[in-house]
mmCIF file of C-alpha atoms (C1' of nucleotides) in Angstrom:
data_model
loop_
_atom_site.group_PDB
_atom_site.id
_atom_site.type_symbol
_atom_site.label_atom_id
_atom_site.label_comp_id
_atom_site.label_asym_id
_atom_site.label_seq_id
_atom_site.Cartn_x
_atom_site.Cartn_y
_atom_site.Cartn_z
ATOM 1 C CA MET A 26 -1.530 39.983 -15.130
ATOM 2 C CA ALA A 27 -3.713 37.473 -13.377
ATOM 3 C CA GLU A 28 -3.989 34.331 -15.426
ATOM 4 C CA LYS A 29 -7.366 32.699 -15.667
ATOM 5 C CA LYS A 30 -7.165 29.482 -13.675
ATOM 6 C CA LYS A 31 -8.819 26.617 -15.471
ATOM 7 C CA ALA A 32 -11.839 25.376 -13.578
ATOM 8 C CA VAL A 33 -11.500 21.859 -12.196
ATOM 9 C CA THR A 34 -13.861 19.456 -13.872
ATOM 10 C CA GLU A 35 -15.726 16.426 -12.571
ATOM 11 C CA LYS A 36 -14.063 14.364 -15.230
ATOM 12 C CA GLU A 37 -10.626 15.295 -13.993
ATOM 13 C CA ALA A 38 -11.542 14.392 -10.432
ATOM 14 C CA ALA A 39 -13.037 11.126 -11.606
ATOM 15 C CA THR A 40 -9.948 10.007 -13.467
ATOM 16 C CA THR A 41 -7.104 11.373 -11.375
ATOM 17 C CA CYS A 42 -8.110 11.461 -7.701
ATOM 18 C CA ALA A 43 -5.296 9.873 -5.714
ATOM 19 C CA CYS A 44 -7.507 9.359 -2.692
ATOM 20 C CA GLN A 45 -9.997 7.360 -4.704
ATOM 21 C CA LYS A 46 -7.191 5.348 -6.258
ATOM 22 C CA VAL A 47 -5.427 4.427 -3.076
ATOM 23 C CA ARG A 48 -8.696 3.589 -1.346
ATOM 24 C CA MET A 49 -9.781 1.449 -4.264
ATOM 25 C CA ALA A 50 -6.469 -0.390 -4.220
ATOM 26 C CA ALA A 51 -6.683 -0.844 -0.459
ATOM 27 C CA ARG A 52 -10.163 -2.305 -0.722
ATOM 28 C CA ALA A 53 -9.119 -4.756 -3.418
ATOM 29 C CA VAL A 54 -6.021 -5.864 -1.546
ATOM 30 C CA THR A 55 -7.910 -6.133 1.721
ATOM 31 C CA ARG A 56 -10.543 -8.350 0.139
ATOM 32 C CA ALA A 57 -7.812 -10.650 -1.164
ATOM 33 C CA TYR A 58 -5.940 -10.875 2.131
ATOM 34 C CA ASP A 59 -9.146 -11.303 4.109
ATOM 35 C CA ARG A 60 -10.103 -14.189 1.873
ATOM 36 C CA ALA A 61 -6.700 -15.796 2.334
ATOM 37 C CA LEU A 62 -6.750 -15.319 6.097
ATOM 38 C CA ARG A 63 -10.271 -16.606 6.482
ATOM 39 C CA PRO A 64 -9.325 -20.111 7.687
ATOM 40 C CA SER A 65 -7.563 -18.451 10.609
ATOM 41 C CA GLY A 66 -10.607 -16.432 11.577
ATOM 42 C CA LEU A 67 -8.589 -13.222 11.411
ATOM 43 C CA ARG A 68 -9.266 -10.151 9.319
ATOM 44 C CA SER A 69 -6.412 -8.192 7.763
ATOM 45 C CA THR A 70 -6.544 -5.484 10.390
ATOM 46 C CA GLN A 71 -6.597 -7.964 13.232
ATOM 47 C CA PHE A 72 -3.662 -9.796 11.728
ATOM 48 C CA SER A 73 -1.709 -6.553 11.460
ATOM 49 C CA ILE A 74 -2.436 -5.693 15.053
ATOM 50 C CA LEU A 75 -1.418 -9.105 16.330
ATOM 51 C CA VAL A 76 1.772 -8.993 14.319
ATOM 52 C CA ALA A 77 2.663 -5.522 15.546
ATOM 53 C CA ALA A 78 1.784 -6.363 19.121
ATOM 54 C CA SER A 79 3.915 -9.479 18.890
ATOM 55 C CA VAL A 80 6.936 -7.646 17.539
ATOM 56 C CA ALA A 81 6.594 -4.595 19.755
ATOM 57 C CA GLU A 82 5.094 -6.159 22.832
ATOM 58 C CA GLY A 83 4.549 -3.937 25.812
ATOM 59 C CA ILE A 84 4.613 -0.562 24.093
ATOM 60 C CA PRO A 85 1.935 2.008 24.994
ATOM 61 C CA LEU A 86 -1.261 1.977 22.956
ATOM 62 C CA HIS A 87 -0.705 5.386 21.436
ATOM 63 C CA ARG A 88 2.690 4.214 20.167
ATOM 64 C CA LEU A 89 1.172 1.075 18.729
ATOM 65 C CA ALA A 90 -1.451 3.154 16.944
ATOM 66 C CA GLU A 91 1.276 5.369 15.555
ATOM 67 C CA ILE A 92 3.216 2.358 14.262
ATOM 68 C CA LEU A 93 0.111 1.013 12.585
ATOM 69 C CA GLY A 94 -0.799 4.378 11.086
ATOM 70 C CA LEU A 95 -4.126 4.219 12.867
ATOM 71 C CA GLU A 96 -5.971 6.838 14.857
ATOM 72 C CA ARG A 97 -5.547 5.992 18.499
ATOM 73 C CA THR A 98 -9.289 5.757 18.978
ATOM 74 C CA SER A 99 -9.631 3.396 16.030
ATOM 75 C CA LEU A 100 -7.103 1.095 17.600
ATOM 76 C CA THR A 101 -9.123 1.070 20.816
ATOM 77 C CA ARG A 102 -12.144 -0.191 18.898
ATOM 78 C CA ASN A 103 -10.167 -2.750 16.932
ATOM 79 C CA LEU A 104 -8.606 -4.107 20.098
ATOM 80 C CA ALA A 105 -12.006 -4.691 21.668
ATOM 81 C CA ALA A 106 -12.955 -7.405 19.181
ATOM 82 C CA ILE A 107 -9.747 -9.409 19.449
ATOM 83 C CA GLU A 108 -9.690 -9.028 23.199
ATOM 84 C CA ARG A 109 -13.234 -10.375 23.331
ATOM 85 C CA GLU A 110 -11.957 -13.419 21.460
ATOM 86 C CA GLY A 111 -9.208 -13.859 24.008
ATOM 87 C CA LEU A 112 -6.341 -13.270 21.594
ATOM 88 C CA ILE A 113 -4.853 -10.363 23.485
ATOM 89 C CA GLN A 114 -5.005 -8.727 26.843
ATOM 90 C CA VAL A 115 -4.836 -5.003 27.370
ATOM 91 C CA THR A 116 -2.978 -4.358 30.585
ATOM 92 C CA SER A 117 -2.137 -1.269 32.581
ATOM 93 C CA VAL A 118 1.492 -0.230 32.590
ATOM 94 C CA ASP A 119 0.752 2.563 35.016
ATOM 95 C CA GLY A 120 -2.348 4.457 35.978
ATOM 96 C CA ARG A 121 -2.786 6.025 32.574
ATOM 97 C CA THR A 122 -0.603 3.996 30.201
ATOM 98 C CA ARG A 123 -1.836 0.702 28.775
ATOM 99 C CA SER A 124 -0.344 -1.868 26.450
ATOM 100 C CA VAL A 125 -1.191 -5.056 24.589
ATOM 101 C CA LEU A 126 -0.055 -8.564 25.495
ATOM 102 C CA LEU A 127 -0.622 -11.590 23.294
ATOM 103 C CA THR A 128 -2.283 -14.479 25.072
ATOM 104 C CA PRO A 129 -1.178 -18.048 24.308
ATOM 105 C CA VAL A 130 -4.350 -18.385 22.248
ATOM 106 C CA GLY A 131 -3.422 -15.242 20.349
ATOM 107 C CA SER A 132 0.093 -16.497 19.715
ATOM 108 C CA ALA A 133 -1.222 -19.796 18.410
ATOM 109 C CA ARG A 134 -3.704 -18.051 16.160
ATOM 110 C CA LEU A 135 -0.985 -15.838 14.786
ATOM 111 C CA LYS A 136 1.230 -18.843 14.070
ATOM 112 C CA GLN A 137 -1.671 -20.400 12.231
ATOM 113 C CA ALA A 138 -2.268 -17.241 10.206
ATOM 114 C CA LEU A 139 1.311 -16.541 9.184
ATOM 115 C CA PRO A 140 1.510 -19.141 6.370
ATOM 116 C CA LEU A 141 -1.845 -17.973 5.039
ATOM 117 C CA TRP A 142 -0.549 -14.441 4.995
ATOM 118 C CA ALA A 143 2.669 -15.543 3.291
ATOM 119 C CA GLN A 144 0.643 -17.227 0.584
ATOM 120 C CA ALA A 145 -1.462 -14.132 -0.059
ATOM 121 C CA GLN A 146 1.586 -11.910 -0.060
ATOM 122 C CA GLN A 147 3.463 -14.182 -2.444
ATOM 123 C CA THR A 148 0.525 -14.426 -4.818
ATOM 124 C CA LEU A 149 0.143 -10.671 -4.933
ATOM 125 C CA ARG A 150 3.853 -10.161 -5.335
ATOM 126 C CA ALA A 151 4.001 -12.589 -8.236
ATOM 127 C CA ARG A 152 1.133 -10.812 -9.941
ATOM 128 C CA VAL A 153 2.594 -7.372 -9.415
ATOM 129 C CA GLY A 154 5.925 -8.626 -10.672
ATOM 130 C CA GLU A 155 9.368 -8.603 -9.120
ATOM 131 C CA LYS A 156 10.314 -5.479 -10.988
ATOM 132 C CA ASP A 157 7.371 -3.419 -9.820
ATOM 133 C CA TRP A 158 7.208 -4.740 -6.264
ATOM 134 C CA PRO A 159 9.910 -2.504 -4.737
ATOM 135 C CA ILE A 160 8.562 0.435 -6.692
ATOM 136 C CA LEU A 161 5.140 -0.200 -5.216
ATOM 137 C CA ASP A 162 6.678 -0.424 -1.790
ATOM 138 C CA HIS A 163 8.409 2.889 -2.247
ATOM 139 C CA SER A 164 5.272 4.553 -3.575
ATOM 140 C CA LEU A 165 3.177 3.497 -0.607
ATOM 141 C CA ALA A 166 5.855 4.536 1.870
ATOM 142 C CA LYS A 167 6.105 7.920 0.225
ATOM 143 C CA LEU A 168 2.341 8.387 0.215
ATOM 144 C CA LYS A 169 2.035 7.623 3.874
ATOM 145 C CA GLU A 170 4.980 9.843 4.678
ATOM 146 C CA VAL A 171 3.740 12.940 2.924
ATOM 147 C CA ALA A 172 -0.023 12.687 3.321
ATOM 148 C CA MET B 12 15.072 -33.297 -2.710
ATOM 149 C CA ALA B 13 12.542 -31.263 -0.833
ATOM 150 C CA GLU B 14 14.095 -28.051 0.350
ATOM 151 C CA LYS B 15 13.253 -26.911 3.845
ATOM 152 C CA LYS B 16 11.008 -23.849 3.477
ATOM 153 C CA LYS B 17 11.981 -21.099 5.858
ATOM 154 C CA ALA B 18 9.232 -20.422 8.360
ATOM 155 C CA VAL B 19 7.577 -17.034 7.998
ATOM 156 C CA THR B 20 8.282 -14.779 10.927
ATOM 157 C CA GLU B 21 6.189 -12.141 12.652
ATOM 158 C CA LYS B 22 8.943 -9.661 11.958
ATOM 159 C CA GLU B 23 8.756 -10.277 8.243
ATOM 160 C CA ALA B 24 4.996 -9.814 8.236
ATOM 161 C CA ALA B 25 5.366 -6.667 10.301
ATOM 162 C CA THR B 26 7.790 -5.011 7.943
ATOM 163 C CA THR B 27 6.683 -6.185 4.514
ATOM 164 C CA CYS B 28 2.917 -6.744 4.490
ATOM 165 C CA ALA B 29 1.530 -5.009 1.400
ATOM 166 C CA CYS B 30 -1.993 -5.044 2.755
ATOM 167 C CA GLN B 31 -0.954 -3.189 5.873
ATOM 168 C CA LYS B 32 1.032 -0.713 3.787
ATOM 169 C CA VAL B 33 -1.686 0.117 1.324
ATOM 170 C CA ARG B 34 -4.277 0.391 4.067
ATOM 171 C CA MET B 35 -2.017 2.647 6.079
ATOM 172 C CA ALA B 36 -1.423 4.852 3.054
ATOM 173 C CA ALA B 37 -5.140 4.938 2.297
ATOM 174 C CA ARG B 38 -5.960 5.993 5.847
ATOM 175 C CA ALA B 39 -3.399 8.774 5.774
ATOM 176 C CA VAL B 40 -4.523 10.080 2.405
ATOM 177 C CA THR B 41 -8.179 9.819 3.369
ATOM 178 C CA ARG B 42 -7.608 11.855 6.520
ATOM 179 C CA ALA B 43 -5.921 14.553 4.455
ATOM 180 C CA TYR B 44 -8.630 14.708 1.790
ATOM 181 C CA ASP B 45 -11.403 14.553 4.374
ATOM 182 C CA ARG B 46 -9.838 17.510 6.159
ATOM 183 C CA ALA B 47 -9.605 19.455 2.908
ATOM 184 C CA LEU B 48 -13.167 18.634 1.897
ATOM 185 C CA ARG B 49 -14.585 19.452 5.290
ATOM 186 C CA PRO B 50 -15.924 22.923 4.363
ATOM 187 C CA SER B 51 -18.071 21.221 1.739
ATOM 188 C CA GLY B 52 -19.566 18.788 4.218
ATOM 189 C CA LEU B 53 -18.505 15.867 2.046
ATOM 190 C CA ARG B 54 -16.306 12.950 2.980
ATOM 191 C CA SER B 55 -13.829 11.502 0.480
ATOM 192 C CA THR B 56 -16.050 8.565 -0.331
ATOM 193 C CA GLN B 57 -19.087 10.732 -0.821
ATOM 194 C CA PHE B 58 -17.102 13.027 -3.069
ATOM 195 C CA SER B 59 -15.959 10.076 -5.161
ATOM 196 C CA ILE B 60 -19.486 8.812 -5.503
ATOM 197 C CA LEU B 61 -20.864 12.203 -6.517
ATOM 198 C CA VAL B 62 -18.087 12.638 -9.055
ATOM 199 C CA ALA B 63 -18.628 9.204 -10.545
ATOM 200 C CA ALA B 64 -22.381 9.616 -10.594
ATOM 201 C CA SER B 65 -21.972 12.962 -12.298
ATOM 202 C CA VAL B 66 -19.694 11.616 -14.999
ATOM 203 C CA ALA B 67 -21.538 8.357 -15.529
ATOM 204 C CA GLU B 68 -25.060 9.446 -14.803
ATOM 205 C CA GLY B 69 -27.801 6.905 -15.275
ATOM 206 C CA ILE B 70 -25.738 3.716 -15.173
ATOM 207 C CA PRO B 71 -26.971 0.799 -13.059
ATOM 208 C CA LEU B 72 -25.870 0.648 -9.446
ATOM 209 C CA HIS B 73 -23.872 -2.521 -9.867
ATOM 210 C CA ARG B 74 -21.907 -0.869 -12.657
ATOM 211 C CA LEU B 75 -21.280 2.201 -10.552
ATOM 212 C CA ALA B 76 -19.995 -0.009 -7.747
ATOM 213 C CA GLU B 77 -17.698 -1.731 -10.181
ATOM 214 C CA ILE B 78 -16.318 1.576 -11.436
ATOM 215 C CA LEU B 79 -15.669 2.698 -7.894
ATOM 216 C CA GLY B 80 -14.060 -0.590 -6.912
ATOM 217 C CA LEU B 81 -16.655 -0.992 -4.195
ATOM 218 C CA GLU B 82 -18.719 -3.963 -3.176
ATOM 219 C CA ARG B 83 -22.204 -3.428 -4.468
ATOM 220 C CA THR B 84 -23.669 -3.660 -0.995
ATOM 221 C CA SER B 85 -21.213 -1.092 0.324
ATOM 222 C CA LEU B 86 -22.339 1.327 -2.323
ATOM 223 C CA THR B 87 -25.944 0.819 -1.266
ATOM 224 C CA ARG B 88 -25.056 1.885 2.267
ATOM 225 C CA ASN B 89 -22.958 4.829 1.125
ATOM 226 C CA LEU B 90 -25.740 6.081 -1.089
ATOM 227 C CA ALA B 91 -28.187 6.110 1.795
ATOM 228 C CA ALA B 92 -26.371 8.904 3.623
ATOM 229 C CA ILE B 93 -26.035 11.237 0.656
ATOM 230 C CA GLU B 94 -29.571 10.524 -0.448
ATOM 231 C CA ARG B 95 -30.782 11.438 3.044
ATOM 232 C CA GLU B 96 -29.013 14.764 2.575
ATOM 233 C CA GLY B 97 -30.799 15.303 -0.720
ATOM 234 C CA LEU B 98 -27.668 15.258 -2.865
ATOM 235 C CA ILE B 99 -28.734 12.385 -5.044
ATOM 236 C CA GLN B 100 -31.812 10.464 -5.955
ATOM 237 C CA VAL B 101 -31.830 6.742 -6.600
ATOM 238 C CA THR B 102 -34.359 6.044 -9.301
ATOM 239 C CA SER B 103 -35.702 2.919 -10.923
ATOM 240 C CA VAL B 104 -34.654 2.288 -14.506
ATOM 241 C CA ASP B 105 -36.858 -0.753 -14.668
ATOM 242 C CA GLY B 106 -38.313 -3.043 -12.050
ATOM 243 C CA ARG B 107 -35.001 -4.361 -10.890
ATOM 244 C CA THR B 108 -32.397 -1.916 -12.194
ATOM 245 C CA ARG B 109 -31.753 1.326 -10.362
ATOM 246 C CA SER B 110 -29.418 4.256 -10.937
ATOM 247 C CA VAL B 111 -28.231 7.468 -9.339
ATOM 248 C CA LEU B 112 -29.231 10.979 -10.349
ATOM 249 C CA LEU B 113 -27.624 14.113 -8.948
ATOM 250 C CA THR B 114 -30.095 16.607 -7.574
ATOM 251 C CA PRO B 115 -29.505 20.321 -8.102
ATOM 252 C CA VAL B 116 -28.399 20.462 -4.472
ATOM 253 C CA GLY B 117 -25.962 17.648 -5.127
ATOM 254 C CA SER B 118 -24.601 19.369 -8.216
ATOM 255 C CA ALA B 119 -24.084 22.585 -6.309
ATOM 256 C CA ARG B 120 -22.358 20.771 -3.484
ATOM 257 C CA LEU B 121 -20.076 19.029 -5.922
ATOM 258 C CA LYS B 122 -19.183 22.348 -7.575
ATOM 259 C CA GLN B 123 -18.339 23.706 -4.164
ATOM 260 C CA ALA B 124 -16.179 20.700 -3.328
ATOM 261 C CA LEU B 125 -14.195 20.537 -6.553
ATOM 262 C CA PRO B 126 -11.762 23.366 -5.764
ATOM 263 C CA LEU B 127 -11.211 21.943 -2.289
ATOM 264 C CA TRP B 128 -10.413 18.602 -3.838
ATOM 265 C CA ALA B 129 -8.077 20.224 -6.349
ATOM 266 C CA GLN B 130 -6.215 21.906 -3.532
ATOM 267 C CA ALA B 131 -5.760 18.650 -1.618
ATOM 268 C CA GLN B 132 -4.702 16.831 -4.736
ATOM 269 C CA GLN B 133 -2.225 19.503 -5.687
ATOM 270 C CA THR B 134 -0.712 19.620 -2.221
ATOM 271 C CA LEU B 135 -0.257 15.873 -2.163
ATOM 272 C CA ARG B 136 1.138 15.854 -5.652
ATOM 273 C CA ALA B 137 3.668 18.529 -4.804
ATOM 274 C CA ARG B 138 4.792 16.595 -1.758
ATOM 275 C CA VAL B 139 5.074 13.321 -3.617
ATOM 276 C CA GLY B 140 6.979 15.070 -6.362
ATOM 277 C CA GLU B 141 6.369 15.316 -10.075
ATOM 278 C CA LYS B 142 8.788 12.510 -10.774
ATOM 279 C CA ASP B 143 7.144 10.004 -8.446
ATOM 280 C CA TRP B 144 3.543 10.977 -9.122
ATOM 281 C CA PRO B 145 3.039 8.960 -12.330
ATOM 282 C CA ILE B 146 4.912 6.057 -10.769
ATOM 283 C CA LEU B 147 2.553 6.134 -7.833
ATOM 284 C CA ASP B 148 -0.367 6.241 -10.205
ATOM 285 C CA HIS B 149 0.904 3.208 -12.049
ATOM 286 C CA SER B 150 1.568 1.318 -8.827
ATOM 287 C CA LEU B 151 -1.935 1.839 -7.520
ATOM 288 C CA ALA B 152 -3.501 0.896 -10.836
ATOM 289 C CA LYS B 153 -1.458 -2.266 -10.951
ATOM 290 C CA LEU B 154 -2.363 -3.179 -7.394
ATOM 291 C CA LYS B 155 -6.038 -2.796 -8.024
ATOM 292 C CA GLU B 156 -5.780 -4.716 -11.260
ATOM 293 C CA VAL B 157 -4.042 -7.767 -9.870
ATOM 294 C CA ALA B 158 -5.425 -7.992 -6.344
ATOM 295 C "C1'" DC C 5 -48.470 -18.674 -21.395
ATOM 296 C "C1'" DC C 6 -45.371 -20.748 -17.657
ATOM 297 C "C1'" DC C 7 -41.567 -21.229 -15.208
ATOM 298 C "C1'" DA C 8 -36.746 -21.919 -13.967
ATOM 299 C "C1'" DG C 9 -32.789 -19.453 -13.691
ATOM 300 C "C1'" DA C 10 -30.269 -15.351 -14.127
ATOM 301 C "C1'" DA C 11 -29.866 -10.546 -13.037
ATOM 302 C "C1'" DC C 12 -30.344 -6.833 -9.889
ATOM 303 C "C1'" DA C 13 -30.665 -4.925 -5.574
ATOM 304 C "C1'" DG C 14 -31.559 -4.637 -0.301
ATOM 305 C "C1'" DT C 15 -30.797 -6.418 4.813
ATOM 306 C "C1'" DG C 16 -28.591 -8.468 8.882
ATOM 307 C "C1'" DT C 17 -24.531 -8.489 11.127
ATOM 308 C "C1'" DA C 18 -19.877 -7.455 12.192
ATOM 309 C "C1'" DT C 19 -15.852 -4.989 11.799
ATOM 310 C "C1'" DG C 20 -13.030 -0.699 10.522
ATOM 311 C "C1'" DT C 21 -12.230 4.368 10.870
ATOM 312 C "C1'" DA C 22 -12.110 8.928 12.712
ATOM 313 C "C1'" DC C 23 -13.412 13.361 14.939
ATOM 314 C "C1'" DA C 24 -15.043 15.771 19.001
ATOM 315 C "C1'" DC C 25 -15.334 15.365 23.562
ATOM 316 C "C1'" DT C 26 -14.457 13.620 28.226
ATOM 317 C "C1'" DC C 27 -12.051 11.399 31.960
ATOM 318 C "C1'" DT C 28 -8.101 10.172 34.740
ATOM 319 C "C1'" DT C 29 -3.314 10.283 35.910
ATOM 320 C "C1'" DT C 30 1.200 12.059 35.924
ATOM 321 C "C1'" DC C 31 4.474 15.693 36.389
ATOM 322 C "C1'" DA C 32 6.625 20.098 36.929
ATOM 323 C "C1'" DT C 33 6.411 24.318 39.234
ATOM 324 C "C1'" DT C 34 5.752 27.010 42.947
ATOM 325 C "C1'" DA D 24 1.736 19.816 49.314
ATOM 326 C "C1'" DA D 25 -1.275 22.248 45.831
ATOM 327 C "C1'" DT D 26 -2.295 22.787 41.267
ATOM 328 C "C1'" DG D 27 -2.563 23.378 36.544
ATOM 329 C "C1'" DA D 28 -0.843 21.667 32.265
ATOM 330 C "C1'" DA D 29 0.217 17.739 29.610
ATOM 331 C "C1'" DA D 30 -0.096 12.900 28.686
ATOM 332 C "C1'" DG D 31 -2.678 8.809 28.037
ATOM 333 C "C1'" DA D 32 -6.815 6.596 27.006
ATOM 334 C "C1'" DG D 33 -12.094 5.795 26.444
ATOM 335 C "C1'" DT D 34 -16.996 7.197 24.535
ATOM 336 C "C1'" DG D 35 -20.591 9.145 21.502
ATOM 337 C "C1'" DT D 36 -21.698 9.419 17.021
ATOM 338 C "C1'" DA D 37 -21.435 8.808 12.194
ATOM 339 C "C1'" DC D 38 -19.828 6.912 8.227
ATOM 340 C "C1'" DA D 39 -17.256 2.935 5.422
ATOM 341 C "C1'" DT D 40 -16.820 -1.879 4.105
ATOM 342 C "C1'" DA D 41 -18.007 -6.540 3.094
ATOM 343 C "C1'" DC D 42 -19.964 -11.272 3.375
ATOM 344 C "C1'" DA D 43 -24.006 -14.180 3.658
ATOM 345 C "C1'" DC D 44 -28.535 -14.218 2.825
ATOM 346 C "C1'" DT D 45 -32.999 -12.690 0.999
ATOM 347 C "C1'" DG D 46 -36.313 -10.676 -2.142
ATOM 348 C "C1'" DT D 47 -37.877 -9.216 -6.590
ATOM 349 C "C1'" DT D 48 -37.966 -8.798 -11.582
ATOM 350 C "C1'" DC D 49 -36.749 -9.973 -16.098
ATOM 351 C "C1'" DT D 50 -36.063 -13.354 -19.799
ATOM 352 C "C1'" DG D 51 -35.589 -17.280 -22.640
ATOM 353 C "C1'" DG D 52 -37.012 -22.166 -23.516
ATOM 354 C "C1'" DG D 53 -40.853 -25.229 -23.523
#
DNA sequence: CCCAGAACAGTGTATGTACACTCTTTCATT
DNA sequence: AATGAAAGAGTGTACATACACTGTTCTGGG
């Protein structure tokens, strides 16, 4: 006996959509971190890229994109802006493989940004609460893993 | 006695940054929902806007932006594309206040998209697991609230 | 009635994101 | 060595996001 499937309603989508929720959260958090990082002249994404490039210097671009959870082609575009500013240099490893190097200017900028980041992170963490923080961390990791 | 504050390291930022994590999760989820919605011709954001406009029809644009957790000016831009496609109509409530109305075409498109959304949502939910799903929901709500 | 300020919305500019497609280089196989 | 597949990366196009700034309309106090 085929059961009648309940039709999905607009209201349900409006109140439960996980995509909407995670995007909304990401926008809010990004606005906060961007504001905090502003004195450094870096946006959240640029900060993330510099940090990753600093920790994993010399790895191929497609690996860096993978680490950052970014489409490879999105990374290419993001790199253009910070390369224009002289913070990084994209160099050829071999004829087809390229990788990111931090310039001294980029390193200095990152050093300047780190305390600003720490402040934003600490503020958010305090507001989320020590109890919920690791739960949040786990939730986001899970989401990324299964999506 | 002033304690020496430990300097923040690149490594710490790389592994713990909540902004990076929530953005990464949002990108992954968005890619999945966009893929699922593709047959409808709607992107995740457009779907969210249509859903919200359908549920809260007639409210001022700045209120709609607030509901969606979007900057008002971002909403303006997002509306342009779906208005161009004839899915909505932005109408004047009074000289300065405007609001969104779904066109019949927009309503039909939304009806077509709803089952696709439900499928994506259900798939994600199954992968996250019934136990973690409400926790995730709470985490994202909290994040948005405090950021 | 007038007008100053608040409320509401749009633009200019810049960055972020991704898919489809293309280009070049490497590498394994013959 | 020739070559075709696979690997690595860039471009074209379109949409998403937000801040700073601008323009317009309403509204209350005089």
